[in-house]
Amino acid sequence: MTNKPLVTRYEDNPILTKHDIPYAVETVHNAGATKYEDQYILLFRSHLRNGRSILGIARSDDGYKFRADSKPFMVPSSDSEFSIHEEYGVEDPRICLIGSEYYITYSAYSRFGVRIGLAKTCDFESVERVSLISQADMRNVVIFPETFGGRYARMDRPHSEINPWCIWLSWSPDLVHWGESVPVIQPVQYHWDEMKIGPGATPIKTAQGWLNIYHGVFPTMDGAVYRLGVALHDLADPAKVLGVADDWILSPEDPWELTGYVHNVVFTCGAVAEDDGTVKIYWGGADSVMCVGVAKIDDLIELCLKKARPPLS
Ligand code: BMA
């Protein structure tokens, strides 16, 4: 292995900050990403001045230069089924295209804990809530964009006071009811992700398997450091992990990743695979701004398989 970074940061990072948003927000971070009708879409999280979060939308022709819409895309619901669970805000969306619908999983925060909400849109103009799809406490849910034997699969990350905080995989017949959950990747002691791990971007289908770009956290005397890592899941059975890369692929380095609302954080909720074998990875820097970088998908897969550690050890 050379010292060459696997992810090449875009030279004009950060690509979106609060100064680019036409309404009052304090941060722009942790955006889900996808392509819709030749446009790149970022659904980003913003803290308001009361510390609670809403979701905004920004669009781009090239995946680098984004323009935010004049209004937020999702704010806490006023419909009683959802409002009781979204009182403290909506956070960290992931986008998954299934058929012609874009499904959005997001964290719904309230005095009762954090649950996952499912919403959908077919045009990124209007959005409809479908259901709450987890109990408290759960964060970081990413749905696989295909079914397996007629069932949907998702990766999730239950909270627990009992370590370790693993990545789990659950199954569903209808995207609403989920079960048969199993842990699939576990943090490793004194590794860069020893404190906790969680799903990041919606998995990317490759010939060798599903590429999972996730986040891992290491505790230091100066607080937690959030980094990104990769794992490869079996194409036919995503609960089977073919390899977890021992090394991280991205660590906070740029000034806007090292300091901000929460220091030392790179956190992804979305990536877009391109036809040329590269992937644009989008990440929040220090819970304050949005950044992008490019990696070769084959390099990430090679790291999963050739520099692997056991998924559960
Ligand atoms: C996690 C989540 C993320 C956030 C990260 C770093 O627990 O709250 O939304 O980016 O912490 O603060």
Short mmCIF file of C-alpha atoms and ligand atoms in Angstrom, two decimals:
data_model
loop_
_atom_site.label_atom_id
_atom_site.label_comp_id
_atom_site.label_asym_id
_atom_site.label_seq_id
_atom_site.Cartn_x
_atom_site.Cartn_y
_atom_site.Cartn_z
CA MET A 1 0.00 0.00 0.00
CA THR A 2 1.21 3.48 -0.79
CA ASN A 3 0.52 6.53 1.31
CA LYS A 4 -1.59 7.99 -1.50
CA PRO A 5 -5.04 8.88 -0.17
CA LEU A 6 -7.82 6.63 -1.43
CA VAL A 7 -10.23 9.56 -1.42
CA THR A 8 -9.15 12.66 -3.33
CA ARG A 9 -10.69 15.72 -1.74
CA TYR A 10 -12.24 18.26 -4.12
CA GLU A 11 -10.00 21.33 -4.25
CA ASP A 12 -12.87 23.74 -3.60
CA ASN A 13 -14.19 22.10 -0.45
CA PRO A 14 -16.33 22.91 1.41
CA ILE A 15 -19.00 22.74 -1.30
CA LEU A 16 -21.88 24.02 0.85
CA THR A 17 -21.90 26.15 3.98
CA LYS A 18 -24.55 28.05 5.91
CA HIS A 19 -23.70 31.14 3.84
CA ASP A 20 -25.06 29.39 0.72
CA ILE A 21 -28.48 28.78 2.25
CA PRO A 22 -31.21 31.36 1.58
CA TYR A 23 -32.87 30.89 5.00
CA ALA A 24 -31.41 31.11 8.50
CA VAL A 25 -29.38 28.02 9.50
CA GLU A 26 -26.25 27.49 11.56
CA THR A 27 -24.82 24.40 9.82
CA VAL A 28 -25.05 22.40 6.57
CA HIS A 29 -23.95 18.81 7.09
CA ASN A 30 -24.58 15.06 6.86
CA ALA A 31 -26.36 15.10 3.50
CA GLY A 32 -27.92 12.13 1.75
CA ALA A 33 -26.99 12.10 -1.95
CA THR A 34 -28.44 10.77 -5.17
CA LYS A 35 -28.99 11.59 -8.83
CA TYR A 36 -32.38 12.60 -10.16
CA GLU A 37 -32.93 13.39 -13.86
CA ASP A 38 -29.23 14.15 -14.50
CA GLN A 39 -29.00 16.39 -11.44
CA TYR A 40 -27.15 15.62 -8.26
CA ILE A 41 -29.27 16.07 -5.16
CA LEU A 42 -28.07 16.69 -1.63
CA LEU A 43 -30.56 16.46 1.23
CA PHE A 44 -28.63 18.15 3.99
CA ARG A 45 -29.17 18.61 7.70
CA SER A 46 -29.06 22.05 9.28
CA HIS A 47 -29.09 23.10 12.90
CA LEU A 48 -31.39 26.00 13.65
CA ARG A 49 -30.52 28.50 16.34
CA ASN A 50 -32.55 26.49 18.85
CA GLY A 51 -30.15 23.56 18.22
CA ARG A 52 -32.78 21.40 16.52
CA SER A 53 -32.38 20.13 12.97
CA ILE A 54 -34.27 20.41 9.68
CA LEU A 55 -33.48 19.07 6.18
CA GLY A 56 -32.73 21.26 3.17
CA ILE A 57 -32.18 20.40 -0.48
CA ALA A 58 -29.50 21.49 -2.93
CA ARG A 59 -29.08 20.64 -6.61
CA SER A 60 -26.11 20.48 -8.96
CA ASP A 61 -25.29 19.70 -12.58
CA ASP A 62 -21.77 18.44 -11.88
CA GLY A 63 -21.83 17.07 -8.33
CA TYR A 64 -19.57 19.88 -7.04
CA LYS A 65 -21.35 23.21 -7.39
CA PHE A 66 -24.68 23.10 -5.56
CA ARG A 67 -27.52 25.59 -5.27
CA ALA A 68 -29.86 25.32 -2.30
CA ASP A 69 -33.62 25.66 -2.78
CA SER A 70 -35.23 28.75 -1.26
CA LYS A 71 -37.17 26.68 1.31
CA PRO A 72 -36.32 23.68 3.54
CA PHE A 73 -37.30 20.24 2.20
CA MET A 74 -38.42 18.62 5.48
CA VAL A 75 -39.14 20.20 8.84
CA PRO A 76 -40.58 18.40 11.89
CA SER A 77 -44.04 17.12 11.01
CA SER A 78 -47.24 18.69 12.31
CA ASP A 79 -49.16 15.44 11.72
CA SER A 80 -49.72 13.86 15.15
CA GLU A 81 -48.54 10.39 14.08
CA PHE A 82 -45.08 11.83 13.40
CA SER A 83 -44.94 15.11 15.34
CA ILE A 84 -44.67 13.41 18.73
CA HIS A 85 -41.46 11.77 17.47
CA GLU A 86 -40.01 14.75 15.57
CA GLU A 87 -40.34 17.38 18.29
CA TYR A 88 -36.55 17.77 18.58
CA GLY A 89 -35.88 17.64 14.84
CA VAL A 90 -35.14 15.53 11.79
CA GLU A 91 -31.56 14.50 11.06
CA ASP A 92 -29.08 12.63 8.86
CA PRO A 93 -31.14 11.55 5.81
CA ARG A 94 -30.20 8.71 3.48
CA ILE A 95 -31.76 8.38 0.01
CA CYS A 96 -32.48 5.07 -1.73
CA LEU A 97 -34.02 4.73 -5.20
CA ILE A 98 -36.40 1.76 -5.41
CA GLY A 99 -38.42 1.57 -8.65
CA SER A 100 -39.35 5.17 -9.40
CA GLU A 101 -39.59 6.26 -5.74
CA TYR A 102 -36.79 7.80 -3.75
CA TYR A 103 -37.08 6.58 -0.16
CA ILE A 104 -35.60 8.74 2.58
CA THR A 105 -34.67 7.34 5.99
CA TYR A 106 -34.03 9.97 8.65
CA SER A 107 -33.53 10.19 12.40
CA ALA A 108 -36.60 11.52 14.22
CA TYR A 109 -35.68 13.01 17.60
CA SER A 110 -38.03 13.58 20.53
CA ARG A 111 -38.19 13.44 24.31
CA PHE A 112 -38.91 9.74 23.85
CA GLY A 113 -35.63 8.99 22.08
CA VAL A 114 -34.49 8.69 18.49
CA ARG A 115 -36.35 6.61 15.94
CA ILE A 116 -36.11 6.20 12.19
CA GLY A 117 -38.67 7.75 9.89
CA LEU A 118 -39.33 6.69 6.30
CA ALA A 119 -40.47 9.25 3.73
CA LYS A 120 -40.68 9.14 -0.06
CA THR A 121 -40.61 11.44 -3.04
CA CYS A 122 -40.74 10.89 -6.78
CA ASP A 123 -39.69 14.39 -7.83
CA PHE A 124 -37.78 16.09 -4.96
CA GLU A 125 -40.44 18.79 -4.95
CA SER A 126 -42.94 17.24 -2.55
CA VAL A 127 -42.32 14.60 0.09
CA GLU A 128 -44.65 12.20 1.87
CA ARG A 129 -44.00 10.48 5.19
CA VAL A 130 -44.61 6.73 5.06
CA SER A 131 -44.08 5.44 8.60
CA LEU A 132 -41.81 5.31 11.60
CA ILE A 133 -39.80 2.16 10.94
CA SER A 134 -37.93 1.53 14.20
CA GLN A 135 -38.40 1.71 17.92
CA ALA A 136 -36.18 3.99 20.01
CA ASP A 137 -33.21 4.05 20.08
CA MET A 138 -32.01 3.65 16.53
CA ARG A 139 -29.98 5.81 14.13
CA ASN A 140 -28.22 5.48 10.77
CA VAL A 141 -30.57 3.32 8.73
CA VAL A 142 -29.65 2.67 5.09
CA ILE A 143 -31.86 0.58 2.82
CA PHE A 144 -30.40 -1.59 0.04
CA PRO A 145 -31.76 -0.46 -3.36
CA GLU A 146 -32.77 -4.02 -4.39
CA THR A 147 -34.82 -6.84 -2.93
CA PHE A 148 -33.40 -10.25 -2.00
CA GLY A 149 -35.81 -13.12 -2.60
CA GLY A 150 -38.63 -10.59 -2.53
CA ARG A 151 -37.53 -8.98 0.75
CA TYR A 152 -35.98 -5.62 1.48
CA ALA A 153 -32.81 -5.36 3.54
CA ARG A 154 -31.41 -2.50 5.56
CA MET A 155 -28.39 -1.83 7.73
CA ASP A 156 -29.12 -0.18 11.05
CA ARG A 157 -27.42 0.77 14.29
CA PRO A 158 -29.32 0.26 17.52
CA HIS A 159 -28.12 2.29 20.51
CA SER A 160 -27.21 0.28 23.54
CA GLU A 161 -25.55 0.92 26.86
CA ILE A 162 -23.92 -2.45 26.37
CA ASN A 163 -20.98 -2.22 23.99
CA PRO A 164 -20.24 -2.72 21.19
CA TRP A 165 -22.40 -0.50 18.98
CA CYS A 166 -22.44 -2.66 15.85
CA ILE A 167 -23.86 -2.43 12.35
CA TRP A 168 -26.89 -4.74 12.17
CA LEU A 169 -28.90 -6.00 9.21
CA SER A 170 -32.70 -6.37 9.21
CA TRP A 171 -35.27 -7.69 6.73
CA SER A 172 -38.71 -6.51 5.66
CA PRO A 173 -41.52 -7.64 3.32
CA ASP A 174 -42.84 -4.10 2.82
CA LEU A 175 -40.25 -1.44 3.95
CA VAL A 176 -42.42 -0.73 7.04
CA HIS A 177 -42.18 -3.85 9.21
CA TRP A 178 -38.62 -4.94 9.96
CA GLY A 179 -37.16 -7.88 11.83
CA GLU A 180 -34.85 -10.93 11.87
CA SER A 181 -32.09 -8.50 12.86
CA VAL A 182 -28.51 -9.75 13.13
CA PRO A 183 -25.25 -7.95 13.91
CA VAL A 184 -22.99 -8.02 10.85
CA ILE A 185 -19.99 -5.78 11.65
CA GLN A 186 -18.54 -5.11 15.06
CA PRO A 187 -16.01 -2.49 16.20
CA VAL A 188 -12.59 -3.89 17.10
CA GLN A 189 -10.81 -2.94 20.29
CA TYR A 190 -8.05 -0.38 19.87
CA HIS A 191 -8.92 0.12 16.22
CA TRP A 192 -9.88 3.45 14.65
CA ASP A 193 -13.55 2.43 14.97
CA GLU A 194 -13.41 0.85 18.42
CA MET A 195 -16.01 3.07 20.13
CA LYS A 196 -18.89 2.63 17.69
CA ILE A 197 -19.67 2.15 14.04
CA GLY A 198 -22.72 2.95 11.95
CA PRO A 199 -23.96 2.67 8.37
CA GLY A 200 -23.14 5.71 6.21
CA ALA A 201 -23.97 5.89 2.50
CA THR A 202 -26.62 3.82 0.74
CA PRO A 203 -24.75 0.67 -0.39
CA ILE A 204 -23.32 0.68 -3.92
CA LYS A 205 -23.76 -2.40 -6.11
CA THR A 206 -20.54 -3.64 -7.75
CA ALA A 207 -19.65 -6.89 -9.52
CA GLN A 208 -17.80 -8.05 -6.40
CA GLY A 209 -20.46 -7.16 -3.84
CA TRP A 210 -22.28 -4.32 -2.11
CA LEU A 211 -19.86 -1.57 -1.12
CA ASN A 212 -20.70 -0.17 2.31
CA ILE A 213 -19.11 3.17 3.24
CA TYR A 214 -19.63 3.53 6.99
CA HIS A 215 -18.43 5.67 9.89
CA GLY A 216 -16.35 4.60 12.83
CA VAL A 217 -15.50 6.45 16.00
CA PHE A 218 -12.40 6.43 18.21
CA PRO A 219 -12.44 7.94 21.71
CA THR A 220 -9.52 10.22 22.58
CA MET A 221 -8.68 12.48 25.55
CA ASP A 222 -9.91 15.32 23.30
CA GLY A 223 -13.25 13.66 22.48
CA ALA A 224 -14.43 11.35 19.71
CA VAL A 225 -12.86 11.26 16.23
CA TYR A 226 -15.26 10.30 13.40
CA ARG A 227 -13.72 8.62 10.34
CA LEU A 228 -14.97 6.68 7.31
CA GLY A 229 -14.30 3.04 6.48
CA VAL A 230 -15.46 0.47 3.94
CA ALA A 231 -16.84 -3.06 3.93
CA LEU A 232 -18.03 -5.40 1.18
CA HIS A 233 -21.25 -7.44 1.48
CA ASP A 234 -22.31 -10.49 -0.53
CA LEU A 235 -24.46 -9.60 -3.56
CA ALA A 236 -27.07 -12.29 -2.94
CA ASP A 237 -27.04 -12.17 0.87
CA PRO A 238 -26.02 -8.77 2.26
CA ALA A 239 -25.96 -10.18 5.82
CA LYS A 240 -22.81 -12.01 4.71
CA VAL A 241 -19.79 -9.69 4.93
CA LEU A 242 -16.98 -10.54 2.52
CA GLY A 243 -14.46 -8.17 4.07
CA VAL A 244 -14.08 -5.14 6.33
CA ALA A 245 -11.08 -2.95 5.55
CA ASP A 246 -8.74 -2.73 8.51
CA ASP A 247 -7.76 0.86 7.59
CA TRP A 248 -9.97 3.93 7.44
CA ILE A 249 -10.41 5.65 4.07
CA LEU A 250 -11.00 9.20 5.33
CA SER A 251 -10.01 11.02 8.50
CA PRO A 252 -10.54 14.67 9.53
CA GLU A 253 -7.70 16.73 8.01
CA ASP A 254 -8.97 19.94 6.47
CA PRO A 255 -9.52 22.93 8.80
CA TRP A 256 -13.35 22.68 8.37
CA GLU A 257 -13.19 18.99 9.41
CA LEU A 258 -10.93 19.61 12.40
CA THR A 259 -12.90 22.49 13.88
CA GLY A 260 -16.55 23.51 13.74
CA TYR A 261 -19.78 22.72 15.52
CA VAL A 262 -18.32 19.34 16.61
CA HIS A 263 -14.57 19.03 16.01
CA ASN A 264 -12.77 16.11 14.33
CA VAL A 265 -15.69 14.77 12.33
CA VAL A 266 -16.10 13.40 8.83
CA PHE A 267 -19.55 11.79 8.58
CA THR A 268 -21.23 10.45 5.43
CA CYS A 269 -24.87 9.86 4.58
CA GLY A 270 -24.44 9.52 0.81
CA ALA A 271 -22.27 8.73 -2.19
CA VAL A 272 -22.92 8.67 -5.93
CA ALA A 273 -21.33 5.98 -8.13
CA GLU A 274 -20.31 7.17 -11.60
CA ASP A 275 -20.12 5.23 -14.88
CA ASP A 276 -16.32 5.64 -15.01
CA GLY A 277 -15.76 3.43 -11.94
CA THR A 278 -15.37 6.29 -9.47
CA VAL A 279 -17.59 7.29 -6.60
CA LYS A 280 -18.27 10.77 -5.28
CA ILE A 281 -18.42 10.54 -1.50
CA TYR A 282 -20.18 13.39 0.30
CA TRP A 283 -19.47 14.07 3.95
CA GLY A 284 -20.21 16.56 6.65
CA GLY A 285 -17.11 18.32 8.02
CA ALA A 286 -17.17 18.98 11.79
CA ASP A 287 -21.00 18.92 11.70
CA SER A 288 -20.76 22.33 9.99
CA VAL A 289 -20.20 22.14 6.22
CA MET A 290 -20.53 19.75 3.27
CA CYS A 291 -17.49 18.32 1.44
CA VAL A 292 -16.96 15.93 -1.46
CA GLY A 293 -14.15 13.65 -2.59
CA VAL A 294 -13.63 11.04 -5.29
CA ALA A 295 -12.40 7.46 -4.95
CA LYS A 296 -11.96 4.58 -7.38
CA ILE A 297 -14.48 1.89 -6.50
CA ASP A 298 -11.94 -0.86 -7.32
CA ASP A 299 -9.46 0.63 -4.81
CA LEU A 300 -12.08 0.55 -2.06
CA ILE A 301 -13.03 -3.04 -2.88
CA GLU A 302 -9.36 -4.07 -2.90
CA LEU A 303 -8.93 -2.56 0.56
CA CYS A 304 -11.95 -4.53 1.83
CA LEU A 305 -10.61 -7.81 0.50
CA LYS A 306 -6.83 -7.52 0.77
CA LYS A 307 -6.53 -5.60 4.02
CA ALA A 308 -9.46 -7.21 5.76
CA ARG A 309 -10.27 -7.93 9.38
CA PRO A 310 -13.01 -10.29 10.53
CA PRO A 311 -16.44 -8.58 10.59
CA LEU A 312 -17.35 -10.14 13.93
CA SER A 313 -14.49 -11.00 16.21
C1 BMA B 1 -23.35 11.28 15.72
C2 BMA B 1 -24.57 11.86 15.02
C3 BMA B 1 -24.16 12.57 13.76
C4 BMA B 1 -23.02 13.53 14.02
C5 BMA B 1 -21.89 12.84 14.80
C6 BMA B 1 -20.76 13.79 15.16
O1 BMA B 1 -23.69 10.67 16.93
O2 BMA B 1 -25.21 12.75 15.89
O3 BMA B 1 -25.26 13.25 13.25
O4 BMA B 1 -22.50 13.99 12.80
O5 BMA B 1 -22.43 12.29 15.97
O6 BMA B 1 -21.22 14.81 16.00
#
